[in-house]
Coordinates of C-alpha atoms in Angstrom, one line a residue:
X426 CA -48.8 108.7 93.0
X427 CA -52.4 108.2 93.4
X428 CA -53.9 106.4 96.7
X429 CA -55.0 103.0 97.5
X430 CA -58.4 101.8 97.7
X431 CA -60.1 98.7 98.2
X432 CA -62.0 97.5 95.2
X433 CA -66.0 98.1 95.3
X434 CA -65.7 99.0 99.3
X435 CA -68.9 101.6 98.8
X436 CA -71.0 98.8 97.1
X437 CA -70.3 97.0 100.3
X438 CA -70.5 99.9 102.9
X439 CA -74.0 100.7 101.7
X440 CA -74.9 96.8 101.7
X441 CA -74.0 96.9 105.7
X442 CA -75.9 100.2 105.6
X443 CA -79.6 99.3 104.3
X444 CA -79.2 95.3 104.7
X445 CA -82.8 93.7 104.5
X446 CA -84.2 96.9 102.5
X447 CA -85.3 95.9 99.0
X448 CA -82.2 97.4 96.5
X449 CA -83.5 95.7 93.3
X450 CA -87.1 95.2 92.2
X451 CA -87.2 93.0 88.5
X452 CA -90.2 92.0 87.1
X453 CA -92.2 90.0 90.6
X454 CA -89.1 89.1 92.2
X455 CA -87.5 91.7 94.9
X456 CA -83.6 91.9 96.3
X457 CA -82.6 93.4 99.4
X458 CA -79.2 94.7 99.6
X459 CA -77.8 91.9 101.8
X460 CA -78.5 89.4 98.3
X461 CA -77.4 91.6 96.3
X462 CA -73.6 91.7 98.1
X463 CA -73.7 88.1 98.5
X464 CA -74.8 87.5 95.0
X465 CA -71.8 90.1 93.1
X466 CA -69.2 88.6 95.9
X467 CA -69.5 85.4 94.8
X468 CA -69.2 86.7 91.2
X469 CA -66.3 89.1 92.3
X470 CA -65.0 86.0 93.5
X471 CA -65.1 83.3 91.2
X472 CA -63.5 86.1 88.4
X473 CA -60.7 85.8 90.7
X474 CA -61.3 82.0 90.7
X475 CA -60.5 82.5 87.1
X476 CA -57.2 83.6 87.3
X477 CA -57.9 87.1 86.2
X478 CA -55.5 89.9 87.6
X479 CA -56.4 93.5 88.4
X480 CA -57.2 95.4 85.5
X481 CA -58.5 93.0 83.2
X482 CA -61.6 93.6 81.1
X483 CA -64.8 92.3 81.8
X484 CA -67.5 92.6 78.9
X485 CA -71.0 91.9 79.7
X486 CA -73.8 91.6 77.0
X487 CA -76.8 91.7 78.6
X488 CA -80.4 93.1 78.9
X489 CA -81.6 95.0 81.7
X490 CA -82.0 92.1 84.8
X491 CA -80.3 91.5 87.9
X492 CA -77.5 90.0 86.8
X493 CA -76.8 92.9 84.9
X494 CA -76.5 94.9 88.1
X495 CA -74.6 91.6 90.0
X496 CA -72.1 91.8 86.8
X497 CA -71.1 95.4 87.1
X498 CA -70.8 95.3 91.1
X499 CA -68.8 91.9 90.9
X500 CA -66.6 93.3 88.4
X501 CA -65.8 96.4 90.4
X502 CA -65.1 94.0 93.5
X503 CA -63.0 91.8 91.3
X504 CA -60.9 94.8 90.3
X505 CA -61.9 94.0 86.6
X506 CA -62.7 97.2 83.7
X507 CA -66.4 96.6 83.2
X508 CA -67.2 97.0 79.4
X509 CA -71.1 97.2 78.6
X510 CA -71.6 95.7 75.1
X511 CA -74.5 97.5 73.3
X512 CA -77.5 94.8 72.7
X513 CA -78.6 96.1 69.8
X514 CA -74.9 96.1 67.7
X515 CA -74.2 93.5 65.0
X516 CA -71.9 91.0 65.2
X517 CA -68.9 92.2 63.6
X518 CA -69.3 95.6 66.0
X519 CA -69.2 93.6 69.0
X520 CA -66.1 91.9 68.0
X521 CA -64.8 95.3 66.9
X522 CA -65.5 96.5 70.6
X523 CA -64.4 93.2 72.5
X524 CA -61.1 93.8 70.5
X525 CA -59.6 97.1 70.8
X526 CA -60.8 96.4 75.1
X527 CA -58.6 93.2 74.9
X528 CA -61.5 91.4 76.8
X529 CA -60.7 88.2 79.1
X530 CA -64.4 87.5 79.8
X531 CA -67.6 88.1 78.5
X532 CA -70.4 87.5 80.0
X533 CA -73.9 86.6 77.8
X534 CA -77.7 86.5 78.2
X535 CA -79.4 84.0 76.7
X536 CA -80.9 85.6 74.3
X537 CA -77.3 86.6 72.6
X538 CA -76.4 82.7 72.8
X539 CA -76.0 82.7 68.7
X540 CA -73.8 85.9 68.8
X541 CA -71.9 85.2 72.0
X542 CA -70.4 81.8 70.5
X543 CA -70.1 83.4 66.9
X544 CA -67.8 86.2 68.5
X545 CA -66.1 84.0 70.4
X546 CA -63.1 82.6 67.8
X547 CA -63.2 86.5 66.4
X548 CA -62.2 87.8 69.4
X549 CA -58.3 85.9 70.2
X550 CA -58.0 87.6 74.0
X551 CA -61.1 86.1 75.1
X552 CA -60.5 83.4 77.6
X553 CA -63.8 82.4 79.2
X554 CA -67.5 83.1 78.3
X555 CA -70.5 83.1 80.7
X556 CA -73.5 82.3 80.0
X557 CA -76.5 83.7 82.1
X558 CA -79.2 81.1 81.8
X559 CA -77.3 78.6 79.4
X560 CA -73.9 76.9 78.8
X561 CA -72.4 75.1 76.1
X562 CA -69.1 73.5 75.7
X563 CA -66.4 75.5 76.9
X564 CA -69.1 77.8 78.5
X565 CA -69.4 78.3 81.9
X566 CA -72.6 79.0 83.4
X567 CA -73.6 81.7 85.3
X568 CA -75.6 80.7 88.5
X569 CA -73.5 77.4 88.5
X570 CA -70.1 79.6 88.6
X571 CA -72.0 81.4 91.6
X572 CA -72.7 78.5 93.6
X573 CA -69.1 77.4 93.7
X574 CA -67.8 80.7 94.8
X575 CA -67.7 82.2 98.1
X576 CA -70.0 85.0 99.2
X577 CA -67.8 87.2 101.5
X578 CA -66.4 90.6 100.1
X579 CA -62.8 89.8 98.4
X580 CA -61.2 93.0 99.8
X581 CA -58.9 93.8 97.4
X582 CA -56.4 96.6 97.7
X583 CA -55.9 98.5 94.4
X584 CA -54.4 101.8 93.3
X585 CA -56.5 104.6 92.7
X586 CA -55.3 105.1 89.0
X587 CA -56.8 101.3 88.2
X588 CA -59.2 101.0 85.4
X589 CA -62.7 100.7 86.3
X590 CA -64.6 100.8 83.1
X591 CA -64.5 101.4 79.5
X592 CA -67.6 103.5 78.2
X593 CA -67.4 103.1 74.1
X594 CA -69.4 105.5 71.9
X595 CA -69.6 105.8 68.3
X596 CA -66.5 107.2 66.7
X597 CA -66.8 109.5 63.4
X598 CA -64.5 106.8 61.6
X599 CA -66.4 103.7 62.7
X600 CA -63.3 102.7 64.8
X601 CA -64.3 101.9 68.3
X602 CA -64.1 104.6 71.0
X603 CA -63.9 104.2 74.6
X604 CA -63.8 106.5 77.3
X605 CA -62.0 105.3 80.2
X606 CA -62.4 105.5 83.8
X607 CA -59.8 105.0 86.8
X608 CA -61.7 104.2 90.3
X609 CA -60.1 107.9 91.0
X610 CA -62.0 109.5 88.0
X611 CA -65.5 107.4 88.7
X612 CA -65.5 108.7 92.5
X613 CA -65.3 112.5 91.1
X614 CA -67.6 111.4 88.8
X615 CA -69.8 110.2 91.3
X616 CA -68.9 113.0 93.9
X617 CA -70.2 115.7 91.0
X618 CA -73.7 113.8 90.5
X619 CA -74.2 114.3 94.3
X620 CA -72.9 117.7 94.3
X621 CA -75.3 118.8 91.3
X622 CA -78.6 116.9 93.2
X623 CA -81.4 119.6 94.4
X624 CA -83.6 117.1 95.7
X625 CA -83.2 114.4 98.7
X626 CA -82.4 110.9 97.6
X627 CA -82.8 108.1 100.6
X628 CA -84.9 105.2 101.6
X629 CA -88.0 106.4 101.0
X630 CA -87.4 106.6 97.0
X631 CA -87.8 104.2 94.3
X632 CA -86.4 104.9 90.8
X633 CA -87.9 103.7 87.7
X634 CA -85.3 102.4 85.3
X635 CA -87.2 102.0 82.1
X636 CA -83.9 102.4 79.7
X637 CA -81.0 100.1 78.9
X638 CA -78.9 100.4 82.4
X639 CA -76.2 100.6 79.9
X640 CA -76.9 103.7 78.6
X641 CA -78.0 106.7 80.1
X642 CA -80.7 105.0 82.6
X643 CA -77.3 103.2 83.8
X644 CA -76.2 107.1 85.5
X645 CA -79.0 107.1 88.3
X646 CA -78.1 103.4 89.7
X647 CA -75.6 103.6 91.8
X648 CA -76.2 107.0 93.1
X649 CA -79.7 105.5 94.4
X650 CA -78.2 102.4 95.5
X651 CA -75.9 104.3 97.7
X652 CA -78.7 106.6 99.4
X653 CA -80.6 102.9 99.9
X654 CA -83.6 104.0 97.5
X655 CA -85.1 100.9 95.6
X656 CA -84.1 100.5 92.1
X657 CA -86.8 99.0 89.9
X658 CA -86.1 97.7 86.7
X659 CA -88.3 97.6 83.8
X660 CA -86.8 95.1 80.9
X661 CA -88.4 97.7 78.3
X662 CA -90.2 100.7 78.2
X663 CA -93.9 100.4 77.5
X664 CA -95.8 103.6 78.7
X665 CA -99.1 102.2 80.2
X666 CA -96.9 100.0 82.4
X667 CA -94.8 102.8 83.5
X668 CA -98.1 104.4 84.2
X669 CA -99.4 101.0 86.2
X670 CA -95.8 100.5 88.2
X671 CA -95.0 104.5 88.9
X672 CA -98.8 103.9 91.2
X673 CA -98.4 100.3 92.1
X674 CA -94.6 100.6 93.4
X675 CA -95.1 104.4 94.3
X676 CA -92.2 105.7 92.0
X677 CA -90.8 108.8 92.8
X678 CA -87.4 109.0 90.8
X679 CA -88.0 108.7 86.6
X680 CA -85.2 109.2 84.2
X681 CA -86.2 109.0 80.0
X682 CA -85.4 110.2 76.9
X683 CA -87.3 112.5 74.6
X684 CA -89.0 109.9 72.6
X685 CA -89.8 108.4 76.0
X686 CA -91.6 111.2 77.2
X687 CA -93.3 112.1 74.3
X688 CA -94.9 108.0 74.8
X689 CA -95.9 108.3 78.3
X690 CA -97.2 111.9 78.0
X691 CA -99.4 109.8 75.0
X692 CA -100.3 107.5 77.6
X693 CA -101.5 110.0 80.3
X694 CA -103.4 112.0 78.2
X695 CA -105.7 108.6 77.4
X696 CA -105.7 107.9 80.6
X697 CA -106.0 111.1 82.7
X698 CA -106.7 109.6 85.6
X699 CA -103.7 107.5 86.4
X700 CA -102.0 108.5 89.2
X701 CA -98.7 109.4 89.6
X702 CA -98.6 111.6 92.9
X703 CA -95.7 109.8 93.9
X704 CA -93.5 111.3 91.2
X705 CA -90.4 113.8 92.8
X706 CA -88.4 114.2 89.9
X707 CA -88.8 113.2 85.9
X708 CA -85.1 113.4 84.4
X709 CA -84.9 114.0 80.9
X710 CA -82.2 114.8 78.3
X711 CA -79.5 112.4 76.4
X712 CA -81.0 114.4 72.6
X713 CA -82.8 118.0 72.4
X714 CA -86.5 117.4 73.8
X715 CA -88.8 119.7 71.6
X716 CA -90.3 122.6 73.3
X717 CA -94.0 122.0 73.1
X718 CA -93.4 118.1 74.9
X719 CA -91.6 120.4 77.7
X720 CA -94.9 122.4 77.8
X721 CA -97.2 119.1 78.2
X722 CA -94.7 117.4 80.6
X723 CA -95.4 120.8 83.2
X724 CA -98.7 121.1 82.2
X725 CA -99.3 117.0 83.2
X726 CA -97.0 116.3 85.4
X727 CA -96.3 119.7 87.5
X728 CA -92.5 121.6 88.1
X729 CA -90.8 118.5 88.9
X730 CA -89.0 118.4 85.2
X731 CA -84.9 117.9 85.7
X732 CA -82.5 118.3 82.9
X733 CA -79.4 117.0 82.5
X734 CA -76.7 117.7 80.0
X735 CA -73.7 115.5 80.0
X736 CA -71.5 113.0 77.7
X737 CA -69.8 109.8 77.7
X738 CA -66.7 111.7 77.2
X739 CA -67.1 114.0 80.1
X740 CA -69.3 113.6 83.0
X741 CA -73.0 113.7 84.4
X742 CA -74.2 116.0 85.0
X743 CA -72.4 118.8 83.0
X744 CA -75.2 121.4 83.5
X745 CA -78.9 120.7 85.1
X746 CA -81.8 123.1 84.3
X747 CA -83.1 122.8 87.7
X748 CA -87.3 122.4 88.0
X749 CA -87.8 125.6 89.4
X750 CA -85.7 127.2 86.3
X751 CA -88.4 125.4 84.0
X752 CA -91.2 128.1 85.2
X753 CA -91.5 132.3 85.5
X754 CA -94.3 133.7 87.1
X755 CA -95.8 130.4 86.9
X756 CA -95.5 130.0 83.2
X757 CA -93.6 127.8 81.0
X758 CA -89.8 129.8 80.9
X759 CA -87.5 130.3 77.9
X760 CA -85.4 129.0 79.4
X761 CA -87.1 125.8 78.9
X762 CA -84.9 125.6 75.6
X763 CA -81.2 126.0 77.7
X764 CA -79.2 122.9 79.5
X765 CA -79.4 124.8 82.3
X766 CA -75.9 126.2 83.9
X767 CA -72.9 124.3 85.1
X768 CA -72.6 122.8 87.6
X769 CA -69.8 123.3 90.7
X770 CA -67.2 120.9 89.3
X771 CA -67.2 121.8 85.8
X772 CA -66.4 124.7 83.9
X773 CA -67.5 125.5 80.4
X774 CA -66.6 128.1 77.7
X775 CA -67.6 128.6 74.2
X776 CA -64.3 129.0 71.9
X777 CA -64.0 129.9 67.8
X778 CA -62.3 127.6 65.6
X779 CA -58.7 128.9 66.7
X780 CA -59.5 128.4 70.8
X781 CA -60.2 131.8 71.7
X782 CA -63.0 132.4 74.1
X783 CA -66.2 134.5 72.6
X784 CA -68.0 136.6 74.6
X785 CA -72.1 136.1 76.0
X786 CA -74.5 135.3 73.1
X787 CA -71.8 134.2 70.7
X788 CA -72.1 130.6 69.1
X789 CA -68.8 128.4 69.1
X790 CA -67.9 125.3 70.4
X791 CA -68.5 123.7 73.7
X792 CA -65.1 123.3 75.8
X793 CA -65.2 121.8 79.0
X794 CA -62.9 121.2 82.2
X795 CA -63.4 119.4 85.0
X796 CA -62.2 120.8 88.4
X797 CA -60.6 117.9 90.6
X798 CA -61.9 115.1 87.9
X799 CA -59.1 115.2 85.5
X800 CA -58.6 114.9 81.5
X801 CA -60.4 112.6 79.8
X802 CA -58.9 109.8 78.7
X803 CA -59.5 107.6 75.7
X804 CA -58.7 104.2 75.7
X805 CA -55.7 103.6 73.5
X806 CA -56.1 106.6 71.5
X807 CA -53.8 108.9 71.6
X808 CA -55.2 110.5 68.7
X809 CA -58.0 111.7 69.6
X810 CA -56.9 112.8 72.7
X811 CA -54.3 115.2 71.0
X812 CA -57.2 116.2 68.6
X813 CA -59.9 117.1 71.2
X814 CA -57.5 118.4 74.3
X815 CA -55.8 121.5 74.2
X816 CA -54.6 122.9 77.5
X817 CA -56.7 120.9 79.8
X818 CA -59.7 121.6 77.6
X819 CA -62.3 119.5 76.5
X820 CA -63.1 120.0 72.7
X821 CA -67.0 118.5 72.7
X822 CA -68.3 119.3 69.4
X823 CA -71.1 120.9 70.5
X824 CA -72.2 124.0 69.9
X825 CA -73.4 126.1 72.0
X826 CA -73.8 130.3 73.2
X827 CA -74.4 131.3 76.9
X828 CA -77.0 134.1 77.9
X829 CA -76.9 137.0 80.4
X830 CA -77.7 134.8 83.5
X831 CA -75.3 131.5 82.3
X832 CA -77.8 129.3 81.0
X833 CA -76.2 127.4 78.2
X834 CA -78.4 126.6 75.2
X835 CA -77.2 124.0 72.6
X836 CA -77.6 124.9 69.1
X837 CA -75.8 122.0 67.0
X838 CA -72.9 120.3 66.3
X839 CA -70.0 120.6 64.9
X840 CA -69.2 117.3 64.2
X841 CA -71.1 114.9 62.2
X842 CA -73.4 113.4 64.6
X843 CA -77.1 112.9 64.9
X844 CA -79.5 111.7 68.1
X845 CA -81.9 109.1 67.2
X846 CA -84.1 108.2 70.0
X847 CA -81.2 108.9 72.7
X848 CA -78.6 107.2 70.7
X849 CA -75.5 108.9 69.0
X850 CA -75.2 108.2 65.8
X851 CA -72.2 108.9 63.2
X852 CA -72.9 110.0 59.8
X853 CA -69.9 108.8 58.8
X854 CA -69.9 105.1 59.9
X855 CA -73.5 105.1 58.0
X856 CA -72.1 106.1 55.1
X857 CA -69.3 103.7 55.0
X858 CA -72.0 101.0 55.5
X859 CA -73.8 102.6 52.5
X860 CA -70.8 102.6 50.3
X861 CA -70.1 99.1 50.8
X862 CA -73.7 98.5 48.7
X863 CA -72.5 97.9 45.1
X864 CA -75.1 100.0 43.4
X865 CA -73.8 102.9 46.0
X866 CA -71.5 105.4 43.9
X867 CA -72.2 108.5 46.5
X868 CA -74.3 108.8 49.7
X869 CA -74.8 111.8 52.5
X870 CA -76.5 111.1 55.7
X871 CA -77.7 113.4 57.7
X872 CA -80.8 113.9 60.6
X873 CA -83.9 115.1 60.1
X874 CA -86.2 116.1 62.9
X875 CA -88.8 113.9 64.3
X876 CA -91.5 114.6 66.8
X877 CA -90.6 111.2 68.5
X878 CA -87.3 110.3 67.6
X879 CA -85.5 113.7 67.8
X880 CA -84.0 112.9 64.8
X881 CA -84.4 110.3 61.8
X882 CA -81.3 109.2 60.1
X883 CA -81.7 110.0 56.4
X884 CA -79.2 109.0 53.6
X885 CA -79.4 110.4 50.1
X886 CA -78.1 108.1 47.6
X887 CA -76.5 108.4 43.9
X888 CA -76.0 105.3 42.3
X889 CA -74.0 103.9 40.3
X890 CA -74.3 104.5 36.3
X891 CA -76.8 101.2 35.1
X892 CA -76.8 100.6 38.6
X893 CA -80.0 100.4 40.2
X894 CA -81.8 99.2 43.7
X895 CA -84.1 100.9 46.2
X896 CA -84.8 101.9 49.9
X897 CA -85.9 98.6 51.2
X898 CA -82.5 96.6 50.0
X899 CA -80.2 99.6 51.5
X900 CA -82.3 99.5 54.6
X901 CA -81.5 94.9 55.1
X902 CA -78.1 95.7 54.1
X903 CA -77.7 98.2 56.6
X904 CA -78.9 96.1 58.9
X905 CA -76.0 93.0 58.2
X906 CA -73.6 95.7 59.2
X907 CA -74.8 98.4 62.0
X908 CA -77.1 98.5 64.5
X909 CA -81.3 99.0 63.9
X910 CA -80.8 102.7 65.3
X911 CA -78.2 103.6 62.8
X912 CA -80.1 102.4 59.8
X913 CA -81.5 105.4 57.9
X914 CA -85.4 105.3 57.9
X915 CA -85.4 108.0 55.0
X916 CA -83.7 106.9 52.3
X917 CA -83.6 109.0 48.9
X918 CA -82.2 108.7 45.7
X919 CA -80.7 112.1 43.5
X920 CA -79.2 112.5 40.5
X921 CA -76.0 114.4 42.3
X922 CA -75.2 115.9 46.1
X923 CA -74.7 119.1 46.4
X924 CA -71.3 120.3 46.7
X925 CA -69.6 124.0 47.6
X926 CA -66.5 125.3 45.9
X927 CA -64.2 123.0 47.4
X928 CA -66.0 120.3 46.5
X929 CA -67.4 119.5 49.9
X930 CA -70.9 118.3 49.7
X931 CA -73.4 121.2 51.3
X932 CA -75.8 118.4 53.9
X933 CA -77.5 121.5 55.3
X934 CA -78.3 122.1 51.2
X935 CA -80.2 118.7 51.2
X936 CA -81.4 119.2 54.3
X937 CA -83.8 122.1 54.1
X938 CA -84.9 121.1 50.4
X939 CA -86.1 117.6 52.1
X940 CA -87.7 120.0 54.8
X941 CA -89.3 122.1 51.9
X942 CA -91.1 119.6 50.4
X943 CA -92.5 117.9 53.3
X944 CA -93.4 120.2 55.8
X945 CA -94.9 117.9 58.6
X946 CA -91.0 116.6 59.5
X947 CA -89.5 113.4 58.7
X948 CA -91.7 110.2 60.0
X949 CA -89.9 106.9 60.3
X950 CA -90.6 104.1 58.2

């Protein structure tokens, strides 16, 4: 039986560490560590106020901001399962999500006033509703909860094996899929991000969050509010201020994605004479970044490139591609194009279709274990579990082949998935979004490689016989059903989809006939 703990006590223990040191920087105002515990106790405590027991879930829909960071510590210290709603999902996939979690609470920024109330009678679990700078009828308010609630640390003994948070990604059938975490699993998470770490982390570092902290931005938090760095948090990316805060606020820490890069690298180059000295380590990864914005990021910004490889699924880091791997001799390496190796926790093999293990250079699929961190476990889905486990493996649906020295390079996927900008995206629940379009008969979505998206989502589309619309009505009514980053932004019409013998339509067949006939890529609309 697993061990007790007490809920959030490292939150707390690095609180009494670093005190009156700055721990969160957004937009001018700054707060040390001592506010912040003060500020997610009294949250911690007026969810307990609530009535809420142990093991409840806690959504939270909110934009990058302090009470973003207050709402994920006071749920921890509150023993509730944190559930980070994406921003940018439609209404009826945030009910979908809020759903299959069974949420009790969900707390809303003003900006998703509309949507939080509109979800509200769709969702029957949902007992209370938060709102971060308003309140309505039957809504409590945020900073008002706060003031009522005590501000010392609730101290709350809890088993190891409780749940700490659901992580949901996109699933192939358009059902919800969450990844869940015990407080057990999240500490050997944690335990193998400080294990992989080649570089010092501590008070004298500031890390730049410029993504959504629920996504992969979200992974460097906690492990610099632990080592008492300052986290500063941007609420958007925009390159020339990245530029203007990584000098002003002497950055050293940077995580972003490949379209990210590819912006601020833009940036520099107009303006060569910004300074970013400061700059220890740029993390990049979450989609494949193209080989010549590698070259570029060396070339302006010097060896101190970090990838990571990882899932929601499994953990972070999987493998890193340390900076000193980027160069040989001084030069850009080939290795450039790997995921690096794995790291000390994890181990990796490539197996064929029928689980066998292939030898050094052969492509199969990505299988992964996790020494000391356990299975993964999906929330209330037994059937994926039985479909992607076998034997204490991880079945990731990546491919991938390792060289000679154990670098692992990444060369697709076996299952129907595409990286837009750092954002899975399913083929299939596209496609049912299509299909729903009454002049749809048959539709095939697929990516398409972009320069600054990694991939474009394309959908090619047979219509119906005397049916008829175009790309700009697909595109709105994609956008009443899924999110902006799943909507296709190439959108053709053919006479018939390709199919093989079996009748399976051949994607990679539309694929490189699209790439024959324009030869400079897909470019968004």
């Amino acid at each position: 039986m697993s061990s007790n703990r007490i809920a959030g006590h490292a939150l707390s223990w690095a609180a009494a560490q670093f005190r009156d040191r700055p721990a969160v920087v957004f937009r001018d105002r700054s707060f040390s560590y001592t506010q912040i515990e003060r500020r997610s106790n009294r949250l911690a405590n007026a969810l307990i106020g609530l009535g809420l027991p142990p093991g409840d879930r806690l959504a939270v829909l909110l934009n990058n901001s302090v009470e973003s960071i207050e709402s994920q510590f006071g749920a921890e210290k509150a023993a509730q399962g944190y559930v980070a709603l994406n921003a940018r999902h439609t209404l009826r996939e945030q009910a979908a999500i809020l759903n299959d979690a069974e949420a009790s609470v969900l707390i809303a920024g003003v900006e998703f006033r509309d949507l939080a109330l509109q979800v509200r009678p769709l969702v029957p679990s949902l007992r209370h509703v938060i709102g971060v700078g308003w309140h309505d009828d039957g809504v409590l308010g945020y900073d008002a909860l706060l003031e009522k609630a005590a501000d010392g640390f609730p101290h709350l003994k809890v088993s190891a094996d409780l749940l700490l948070r659901i992580a949901y990604t996109s699933g192939t059938t358009g059902k919800p899929k969450g990844v869940a975490y015990s407080i057990e699993r999240w500490e050997a998470r944690l335990a193998n991000h400080f294990s992989a770490m080649e570089y010092a982390l501590g008070v004298d570092d500031a890390m730049l969050h410029v993504g959504p902290l629920t996504h992969a931005a979200g992974v460097h938090l906690l492990p610099c509010y632990l080592r008492g760095a300052r986290n500063i948090v941007a609420d958007k990316f925009d390159p020339e201020q990245v530029l203007a805060q990584i000098a002003s606020d002497r950055i050293t820490q940077l995580m972003v994605v490949p379209t990210m890069l590819s912006r601020l690298l833009e940036a520099l180059a107009a303006n060569p004479d910004a300074d970013v000295s400061s700059l220890r380590r740029v993390h990049y990864g979450t989609a494949p970044t193209p080989t010549n914005l590698v070259h570029e990021a060396l070339q302006r910004l010097g060896p101190i490139l970090r990838q990571q490889y990882g899932m929601t699924e499994a953990v972070q880091p999987l493998c890193v591609l340390y900076p000193h791997e980027h160069l040989q001799d001084g030069q850009p390496s080939t290795r450039i194009t790997s995921c690096g190796k794995p790291v000390m926790d994890v181990e990796i093999t490539i197996r064929d279709a029928d689980g066998r293990a292939l030898r050094t250079g052969e492509v199969g699929e990505i299988a992964i274990a996790h020494r000391g961190i356990g299975e993964v476990a999906f929330w209330r889905r037994p059937d994926l579990e039985s479909e992607a486990i076998r034997d204490g493996w991880y079945y990731s649906g990546d491919l991938g082949r390792f060289d000679d020295e154990g670098f692992l390079y990444i060369v697709g996927r076996n299952k129907d998935m595409m990286i837009s900008g750092g954002f899975n995206v399913y083929a299939r629940e596209v496609e049912d979004a299509l299909h729903t379009h009454p002049a749809v008969a048959e539709v095939a979505v697929l990516g398409l490689p972009d320069a600054e998206w990694g991939e474009v989502i394309a959908a090619f589309v047979v219509c119906k016989p005397g049916q008829a619309t175009d790309a700009d009505a697909l595109a709105r009514h994609c956008s009443e059903l899924i999110a902006g980053y799943k909507k296709p932004r190439v959108i053709e019409f053919v006479d018939a989809l390709p199919r093989n013998h079996a009748g399976k339509v051949t994607k990679n067949d539309l694929r490189d006939a699209w790439l024959a006939r324009h030869t400079e890529g897909a470019t968004s609309k």
